Short mmCIF file of C-alpha atoms in Angstrom, two decimals:
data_model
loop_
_atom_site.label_atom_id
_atom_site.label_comp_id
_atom_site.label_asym_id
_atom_site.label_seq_id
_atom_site.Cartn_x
_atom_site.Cartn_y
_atom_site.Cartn_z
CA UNK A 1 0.00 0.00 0.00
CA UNK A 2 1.22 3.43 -1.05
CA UNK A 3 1.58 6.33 1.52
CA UNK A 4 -1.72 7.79 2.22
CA UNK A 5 -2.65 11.17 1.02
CA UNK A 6 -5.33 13.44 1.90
CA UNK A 7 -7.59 12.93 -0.90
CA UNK A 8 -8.62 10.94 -4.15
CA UNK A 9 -10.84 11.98 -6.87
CA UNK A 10 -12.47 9.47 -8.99
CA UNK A 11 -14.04 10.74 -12.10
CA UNK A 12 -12.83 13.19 -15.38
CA UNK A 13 -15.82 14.57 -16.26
CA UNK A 14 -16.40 18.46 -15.61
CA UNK A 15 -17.42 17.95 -12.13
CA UNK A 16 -14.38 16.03 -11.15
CA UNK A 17 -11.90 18.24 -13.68
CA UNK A 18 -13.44 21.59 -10.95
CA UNK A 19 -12.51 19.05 -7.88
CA UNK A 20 -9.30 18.41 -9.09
CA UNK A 21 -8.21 22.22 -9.73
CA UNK A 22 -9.72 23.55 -6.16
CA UNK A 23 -7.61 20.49 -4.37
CA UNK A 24 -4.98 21.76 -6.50
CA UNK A 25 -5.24 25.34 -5.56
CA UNK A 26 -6.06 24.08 -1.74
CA UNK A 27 -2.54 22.57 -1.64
CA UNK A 28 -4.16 19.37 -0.97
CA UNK A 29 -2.06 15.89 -1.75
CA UNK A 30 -4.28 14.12 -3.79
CA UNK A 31 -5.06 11.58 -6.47
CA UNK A 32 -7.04 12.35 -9.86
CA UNK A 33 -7.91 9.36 -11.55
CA UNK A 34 -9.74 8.69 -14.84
CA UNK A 35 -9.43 5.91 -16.84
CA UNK A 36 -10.53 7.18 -19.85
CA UNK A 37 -10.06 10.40 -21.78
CA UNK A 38 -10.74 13.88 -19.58
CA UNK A 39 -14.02 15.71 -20.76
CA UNK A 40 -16.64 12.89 -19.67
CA UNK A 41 -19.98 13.64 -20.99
CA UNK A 42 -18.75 16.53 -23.24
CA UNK A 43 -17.23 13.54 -25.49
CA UNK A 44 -20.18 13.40 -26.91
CA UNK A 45 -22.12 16.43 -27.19
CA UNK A 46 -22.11 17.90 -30.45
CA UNK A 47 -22.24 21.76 -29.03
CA UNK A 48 -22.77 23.37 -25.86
CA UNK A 49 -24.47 26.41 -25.79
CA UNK A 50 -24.93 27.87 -22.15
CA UNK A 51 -22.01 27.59 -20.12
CA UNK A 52 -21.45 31.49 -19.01
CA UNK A 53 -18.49 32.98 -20.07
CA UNK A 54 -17.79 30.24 -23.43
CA UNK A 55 -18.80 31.02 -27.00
CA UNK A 56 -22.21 30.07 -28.24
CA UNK A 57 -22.08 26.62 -29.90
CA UNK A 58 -18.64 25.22 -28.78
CA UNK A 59 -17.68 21.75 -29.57
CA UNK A 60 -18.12 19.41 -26.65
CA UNK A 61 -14.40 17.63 -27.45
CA UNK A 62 -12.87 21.12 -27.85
CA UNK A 63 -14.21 22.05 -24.65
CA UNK A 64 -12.64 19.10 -23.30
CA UNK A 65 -9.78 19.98 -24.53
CA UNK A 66 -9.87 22.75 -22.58
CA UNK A 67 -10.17 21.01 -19.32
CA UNK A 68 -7.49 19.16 -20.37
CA UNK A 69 -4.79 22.30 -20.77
CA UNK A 70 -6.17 23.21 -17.89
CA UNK A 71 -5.14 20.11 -15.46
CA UNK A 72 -1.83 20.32 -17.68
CA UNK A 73 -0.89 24.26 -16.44
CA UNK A 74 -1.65 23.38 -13.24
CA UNK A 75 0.67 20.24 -13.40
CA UNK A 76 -2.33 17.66 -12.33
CA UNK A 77 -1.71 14.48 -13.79
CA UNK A 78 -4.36 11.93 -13.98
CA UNK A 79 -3.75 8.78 -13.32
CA UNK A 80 -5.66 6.82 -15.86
CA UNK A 81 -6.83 3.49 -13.84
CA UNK A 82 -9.97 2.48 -13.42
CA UNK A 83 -11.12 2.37 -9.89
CA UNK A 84 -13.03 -1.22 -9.14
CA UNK A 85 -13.34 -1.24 -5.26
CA UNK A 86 -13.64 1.56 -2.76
CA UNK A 87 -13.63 0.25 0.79
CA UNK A 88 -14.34 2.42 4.08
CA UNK A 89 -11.99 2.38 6.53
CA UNK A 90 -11.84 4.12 10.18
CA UNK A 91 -10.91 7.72 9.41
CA UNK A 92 -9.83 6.99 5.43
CA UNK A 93 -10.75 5.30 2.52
CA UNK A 94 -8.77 2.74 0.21
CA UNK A 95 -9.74 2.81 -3.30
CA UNK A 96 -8.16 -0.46 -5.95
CA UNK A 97 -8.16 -0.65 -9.36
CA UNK A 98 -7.38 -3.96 -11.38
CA UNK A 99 -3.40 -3.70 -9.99
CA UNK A 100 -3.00 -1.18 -7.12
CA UNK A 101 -4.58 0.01 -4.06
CA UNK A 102 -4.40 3.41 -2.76
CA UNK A 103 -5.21 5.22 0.37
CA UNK A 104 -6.97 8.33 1.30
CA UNK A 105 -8.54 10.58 4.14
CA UNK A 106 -10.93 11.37 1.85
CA UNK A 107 -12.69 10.61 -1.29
CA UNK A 108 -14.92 12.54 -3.69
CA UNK A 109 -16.93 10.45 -6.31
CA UNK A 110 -17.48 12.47 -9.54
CA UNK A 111 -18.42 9.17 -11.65
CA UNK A 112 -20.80 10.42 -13.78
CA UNK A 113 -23.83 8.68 -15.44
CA UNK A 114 -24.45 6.12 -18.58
CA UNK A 115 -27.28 6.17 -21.01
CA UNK A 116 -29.89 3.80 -20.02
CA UNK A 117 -31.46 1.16 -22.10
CA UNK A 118 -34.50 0.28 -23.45
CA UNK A 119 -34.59 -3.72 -22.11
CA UNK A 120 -36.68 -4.85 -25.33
CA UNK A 121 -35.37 -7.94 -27.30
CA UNK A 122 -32.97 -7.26 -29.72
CA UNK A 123 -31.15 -4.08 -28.57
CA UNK A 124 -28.06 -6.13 -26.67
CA UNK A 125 -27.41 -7.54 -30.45
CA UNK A 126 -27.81 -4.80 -32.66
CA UNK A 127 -25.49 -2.37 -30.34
CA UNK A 128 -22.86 -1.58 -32.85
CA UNK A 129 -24.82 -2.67 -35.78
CA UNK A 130 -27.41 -0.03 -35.74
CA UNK A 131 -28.04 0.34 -31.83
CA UNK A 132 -26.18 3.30 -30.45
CA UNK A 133 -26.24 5.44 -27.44
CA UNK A 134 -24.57 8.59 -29.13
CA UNK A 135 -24.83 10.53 -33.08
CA UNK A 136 -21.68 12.11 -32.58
CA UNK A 137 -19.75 9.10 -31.63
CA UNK A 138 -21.72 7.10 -34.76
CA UNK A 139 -23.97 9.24 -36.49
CA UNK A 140 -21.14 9.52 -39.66
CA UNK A 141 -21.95 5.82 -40.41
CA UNK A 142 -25.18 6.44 -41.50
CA UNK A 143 -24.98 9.07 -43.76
CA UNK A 144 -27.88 9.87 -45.71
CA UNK A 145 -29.78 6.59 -44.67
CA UNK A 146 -33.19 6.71 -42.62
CA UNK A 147 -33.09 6.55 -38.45
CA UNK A 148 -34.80 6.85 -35.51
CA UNK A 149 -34.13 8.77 -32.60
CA UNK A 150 -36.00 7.68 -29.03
CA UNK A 151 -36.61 10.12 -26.12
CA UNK A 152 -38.31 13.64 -25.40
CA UNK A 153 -35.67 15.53 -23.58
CA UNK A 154 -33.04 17.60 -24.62
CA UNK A 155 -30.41 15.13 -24.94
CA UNK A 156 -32.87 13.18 -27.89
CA UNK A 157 -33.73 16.41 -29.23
CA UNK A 158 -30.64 17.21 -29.43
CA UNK A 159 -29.46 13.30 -31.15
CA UNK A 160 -32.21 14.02 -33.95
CA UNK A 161 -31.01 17.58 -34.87
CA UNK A 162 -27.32 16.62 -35.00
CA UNK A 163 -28.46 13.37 -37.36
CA UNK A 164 -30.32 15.58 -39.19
CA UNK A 165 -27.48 16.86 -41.01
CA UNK A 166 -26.35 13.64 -42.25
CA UNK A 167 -29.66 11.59 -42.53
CA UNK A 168 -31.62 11.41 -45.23
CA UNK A 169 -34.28 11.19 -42.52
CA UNK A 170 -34.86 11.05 -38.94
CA UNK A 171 -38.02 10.10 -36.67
CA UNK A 172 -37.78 10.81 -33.32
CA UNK A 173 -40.44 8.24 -31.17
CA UNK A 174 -41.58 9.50 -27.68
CA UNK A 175 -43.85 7.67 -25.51
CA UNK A 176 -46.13 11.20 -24.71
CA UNK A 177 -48.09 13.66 -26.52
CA UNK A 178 -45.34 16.39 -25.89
CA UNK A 179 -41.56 16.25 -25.57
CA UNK A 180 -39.96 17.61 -22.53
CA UNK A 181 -36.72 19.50 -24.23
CA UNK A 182 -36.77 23.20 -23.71
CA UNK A 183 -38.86 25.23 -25.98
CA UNK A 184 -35.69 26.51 -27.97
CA UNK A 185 -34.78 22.90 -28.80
CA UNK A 186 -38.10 22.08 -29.88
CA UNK A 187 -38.48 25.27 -32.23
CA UNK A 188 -35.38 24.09 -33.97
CA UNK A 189 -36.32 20.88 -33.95
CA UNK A 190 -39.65 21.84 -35.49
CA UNK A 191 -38.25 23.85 -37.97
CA UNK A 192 -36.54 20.64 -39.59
CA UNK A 193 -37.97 19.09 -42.98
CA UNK A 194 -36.33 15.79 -42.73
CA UNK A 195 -37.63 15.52 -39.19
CA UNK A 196 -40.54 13.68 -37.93
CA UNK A 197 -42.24 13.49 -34.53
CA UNK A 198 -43.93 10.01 -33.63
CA UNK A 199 -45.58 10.65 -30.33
CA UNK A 200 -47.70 8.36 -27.74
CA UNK A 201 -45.48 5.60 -29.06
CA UNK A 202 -42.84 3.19 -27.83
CA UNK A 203 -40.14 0.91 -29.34
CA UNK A 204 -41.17 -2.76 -28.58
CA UNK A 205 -38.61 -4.72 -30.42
CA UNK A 206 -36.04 -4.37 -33.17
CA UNK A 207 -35.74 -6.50 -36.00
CA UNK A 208 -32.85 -7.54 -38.73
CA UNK A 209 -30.70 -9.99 -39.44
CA UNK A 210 -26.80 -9.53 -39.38
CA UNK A 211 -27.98 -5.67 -38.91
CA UNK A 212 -30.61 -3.47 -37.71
CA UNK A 213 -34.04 -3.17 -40.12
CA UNK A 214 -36.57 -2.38 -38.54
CA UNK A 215 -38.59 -1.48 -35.17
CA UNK A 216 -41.91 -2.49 -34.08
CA UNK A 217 -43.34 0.69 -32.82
CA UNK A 218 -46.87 0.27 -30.33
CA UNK A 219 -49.56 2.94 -29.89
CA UNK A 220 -49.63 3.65 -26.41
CA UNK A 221 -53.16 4.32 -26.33
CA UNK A 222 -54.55 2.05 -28.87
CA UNK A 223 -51.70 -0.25 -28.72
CA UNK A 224 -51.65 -1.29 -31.92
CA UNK A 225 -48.39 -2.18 -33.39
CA UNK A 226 -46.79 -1.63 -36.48
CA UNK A 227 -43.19 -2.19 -38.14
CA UNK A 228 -41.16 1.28 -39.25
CA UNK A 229 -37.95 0.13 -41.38
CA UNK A 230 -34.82 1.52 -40.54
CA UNK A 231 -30.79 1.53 -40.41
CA UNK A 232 -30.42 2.83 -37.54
CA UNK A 233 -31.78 3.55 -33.61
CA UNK A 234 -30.61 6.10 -31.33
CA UNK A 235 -31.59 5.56 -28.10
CA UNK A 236 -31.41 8.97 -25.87
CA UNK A 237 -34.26 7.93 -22.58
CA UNK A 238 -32.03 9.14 -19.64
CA UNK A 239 -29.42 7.81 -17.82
CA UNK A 240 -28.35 6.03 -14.64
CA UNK A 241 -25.83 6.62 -12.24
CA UNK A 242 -21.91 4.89 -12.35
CA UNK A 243 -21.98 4.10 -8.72
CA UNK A 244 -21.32 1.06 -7.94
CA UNK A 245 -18.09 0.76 -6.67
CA UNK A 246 -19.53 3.02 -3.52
CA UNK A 247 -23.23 1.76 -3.78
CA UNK A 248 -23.11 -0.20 -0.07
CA UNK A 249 -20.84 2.73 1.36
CA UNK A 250 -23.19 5.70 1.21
CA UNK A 251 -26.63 6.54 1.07
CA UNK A 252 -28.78 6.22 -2.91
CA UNK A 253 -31.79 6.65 -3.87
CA UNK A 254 -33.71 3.86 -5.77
CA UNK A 255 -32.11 4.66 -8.89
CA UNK A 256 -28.51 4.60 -7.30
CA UNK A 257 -28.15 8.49 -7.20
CA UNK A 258 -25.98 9.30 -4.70
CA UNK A 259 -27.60 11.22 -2.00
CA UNK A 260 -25.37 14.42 -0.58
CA UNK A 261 -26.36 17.88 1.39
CA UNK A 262 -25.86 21.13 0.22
CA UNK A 263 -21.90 20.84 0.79
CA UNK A 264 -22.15 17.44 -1.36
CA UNK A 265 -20.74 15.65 1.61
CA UNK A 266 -22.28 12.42 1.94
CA UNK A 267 -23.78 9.82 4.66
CA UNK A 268 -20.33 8.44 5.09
CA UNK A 269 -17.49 11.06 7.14
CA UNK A 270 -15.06 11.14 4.61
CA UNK A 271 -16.46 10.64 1.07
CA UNK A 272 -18.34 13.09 -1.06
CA UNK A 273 -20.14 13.87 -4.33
CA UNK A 274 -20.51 15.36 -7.34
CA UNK A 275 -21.86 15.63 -10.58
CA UNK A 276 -24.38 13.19 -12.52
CA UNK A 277 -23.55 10.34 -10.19
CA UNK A 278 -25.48 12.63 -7.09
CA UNK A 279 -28.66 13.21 -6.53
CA UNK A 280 -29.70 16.82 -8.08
CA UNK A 281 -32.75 19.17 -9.24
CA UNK A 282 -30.19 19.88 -12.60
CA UNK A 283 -27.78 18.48 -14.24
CA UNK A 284 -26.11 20.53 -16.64
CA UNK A 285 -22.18 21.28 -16.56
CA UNK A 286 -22.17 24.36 -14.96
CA UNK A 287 -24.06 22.86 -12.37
CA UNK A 288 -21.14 20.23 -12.38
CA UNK A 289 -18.60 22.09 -12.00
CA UNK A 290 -19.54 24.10 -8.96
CA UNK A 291 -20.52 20.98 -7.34
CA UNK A 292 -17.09 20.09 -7.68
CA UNK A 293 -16.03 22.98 -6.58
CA UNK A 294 -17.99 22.91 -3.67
CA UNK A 295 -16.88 19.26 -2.93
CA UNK A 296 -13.51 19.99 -2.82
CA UNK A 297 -13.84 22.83 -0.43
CA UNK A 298 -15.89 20.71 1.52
CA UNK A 299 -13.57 18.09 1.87
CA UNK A 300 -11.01 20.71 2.63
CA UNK A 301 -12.77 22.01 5.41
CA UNK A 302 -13.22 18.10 7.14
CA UNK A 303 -9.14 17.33 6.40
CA UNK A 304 -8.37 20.54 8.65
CA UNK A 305 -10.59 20.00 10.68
CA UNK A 306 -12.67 22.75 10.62
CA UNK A 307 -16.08 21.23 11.11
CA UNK A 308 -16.81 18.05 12.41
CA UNK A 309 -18.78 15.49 10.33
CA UNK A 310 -21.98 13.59 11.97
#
């Protein structure tokens, strides 16, 4: 076991990237890991158009980018492991990935969230061959073919207007009678000719051989079913939180959100959160990052003892 140091940080998105810079600043010893590439959700947004202070329309990976410079400037490396295990100990925390172990006083969990699915038979099979979870990562590969975007909030509003500038076509399914994506999004969206709304309507099964073909869509108030052909499904229904390698150590809700106060400490003394993996009314980057600001100053606060936890 390494010699312990006052803090870890588990997660590269936006939230974690703000937690990372106020340790930084705090003089705190600490540990940043991510085990992928630094930007976390921002990966895959296409443009980001209300963080204060950033040009209208940014690319998510060139914000990301900036993150990155920013950890580099400050001389934060990240240690690119993927955490497996986080175990609770008196007065510190030991987190392991798939070779070492490390030790902490504290521990802030900034480990985002992952698309959910839509559990119908097929989807597991067709991921990769028509199934996808994000039109920037895969939207090139079906360049002027027909698709189908699922979900009514900004995130599949915001899939079907992206695709709509390769696609020949795209139909975006929702289950109600209105979407829930702010009113600017749906203007836009609207405003599309190779767009079409399918409402009161859900996905019950996909269909294809070596690759996707078609859905069988089902009236949710008459329920009758019908089959729409297509190359490709994007499924954009919501998302659900990565925490399970702290799921029996702190308090969740029934979804797995991690459940902080308004200092995003948590029910355990010495680990808090931020970001998509917690519990909150928005979740939007800005609202990331000064959760991970506040996290970190927090923590800060609990390592020098100036408050004590209960």
């Amino acid at each position: 076991m390494r010699p312990i140091r006052d803090l870890a940080i588990i997660g590269g998105g936006i939230g974690g990237v703000s937690s990372a810079i106020y340790a930084k600043r705090a003089g705190l010893d600490f540990l940043f890991f991510e085990s992928n590439a630094v930007g976390g959700q921002l990966l895959f947004m296409e443009n980001v158009d209300n963080y204060v202070g950033l040009e209208i329309g940014i690319r998510g990976q060139d914000f990301a980018k900036k993150l990155e410079k920013n950890l580099k400037d400050l001389r934060i490396d990240v240690c690119q492991e993927e955490i497996v295990k986080v175990e609770e100990k008196t007065a510190k925390v030991e987190v392991h990935s798939g070779s070492s172990s490390y030790e902490a006083k504290g521990l802030i969990v900034a480990t985002g969230a992952s698309p959910l699915k839509l559990a119908i038979p097929g989807e597991d099979g067709f991921v990769g061959k028509g199934v996808s979870y994000c039109a920037i990562c895969d939207g090139f590969f079906f360049k002027d073919k027909e698709v189908v975007v699922v979900g009514g909030g900004n995130t599949a509003v915001e899939e079907a207007l992206y695709l709509a500038q390769l696609a020949r076509k795209v139909t975006l399914i929702h289950r109600k009678n209105h979407l829930r994506a702010l009113q600017y999004l749906q203007a836009k969206l609207f405003q599309k000719d190779n767009i079409e709304v399918i409402f009161e309507s859900v996905v019950k099964e996909l269909k294809g051989k070596e690759f996707l073909e078609g859905l069988i869509l089902e009236n949710t108030q008459t329920h009758q079913r019908h089959t729409l052909p297509t190359s490709g499904l994007f499924i954009a229904v919501g998302v659900k939180p990565n925490t399970e390698i702290v799921k029996n150590i702190v308090s969740t809700d029934e979804k797995g959100f991690i459940i902080t106060d308004n200092e995003m400490r948590t029910s355990s003394n010495c680990i808090w959160a931020c970001g998509d993996c917690r519990l909150r009314p928005l979740r939007q980057l800005i609202t990331a990052a000064s959760e991970g600001a506040l996290a970190t100053l927090s923590a800060y606060k609990y390592l020098k003892g100036h408050y004590i936890s209960t």
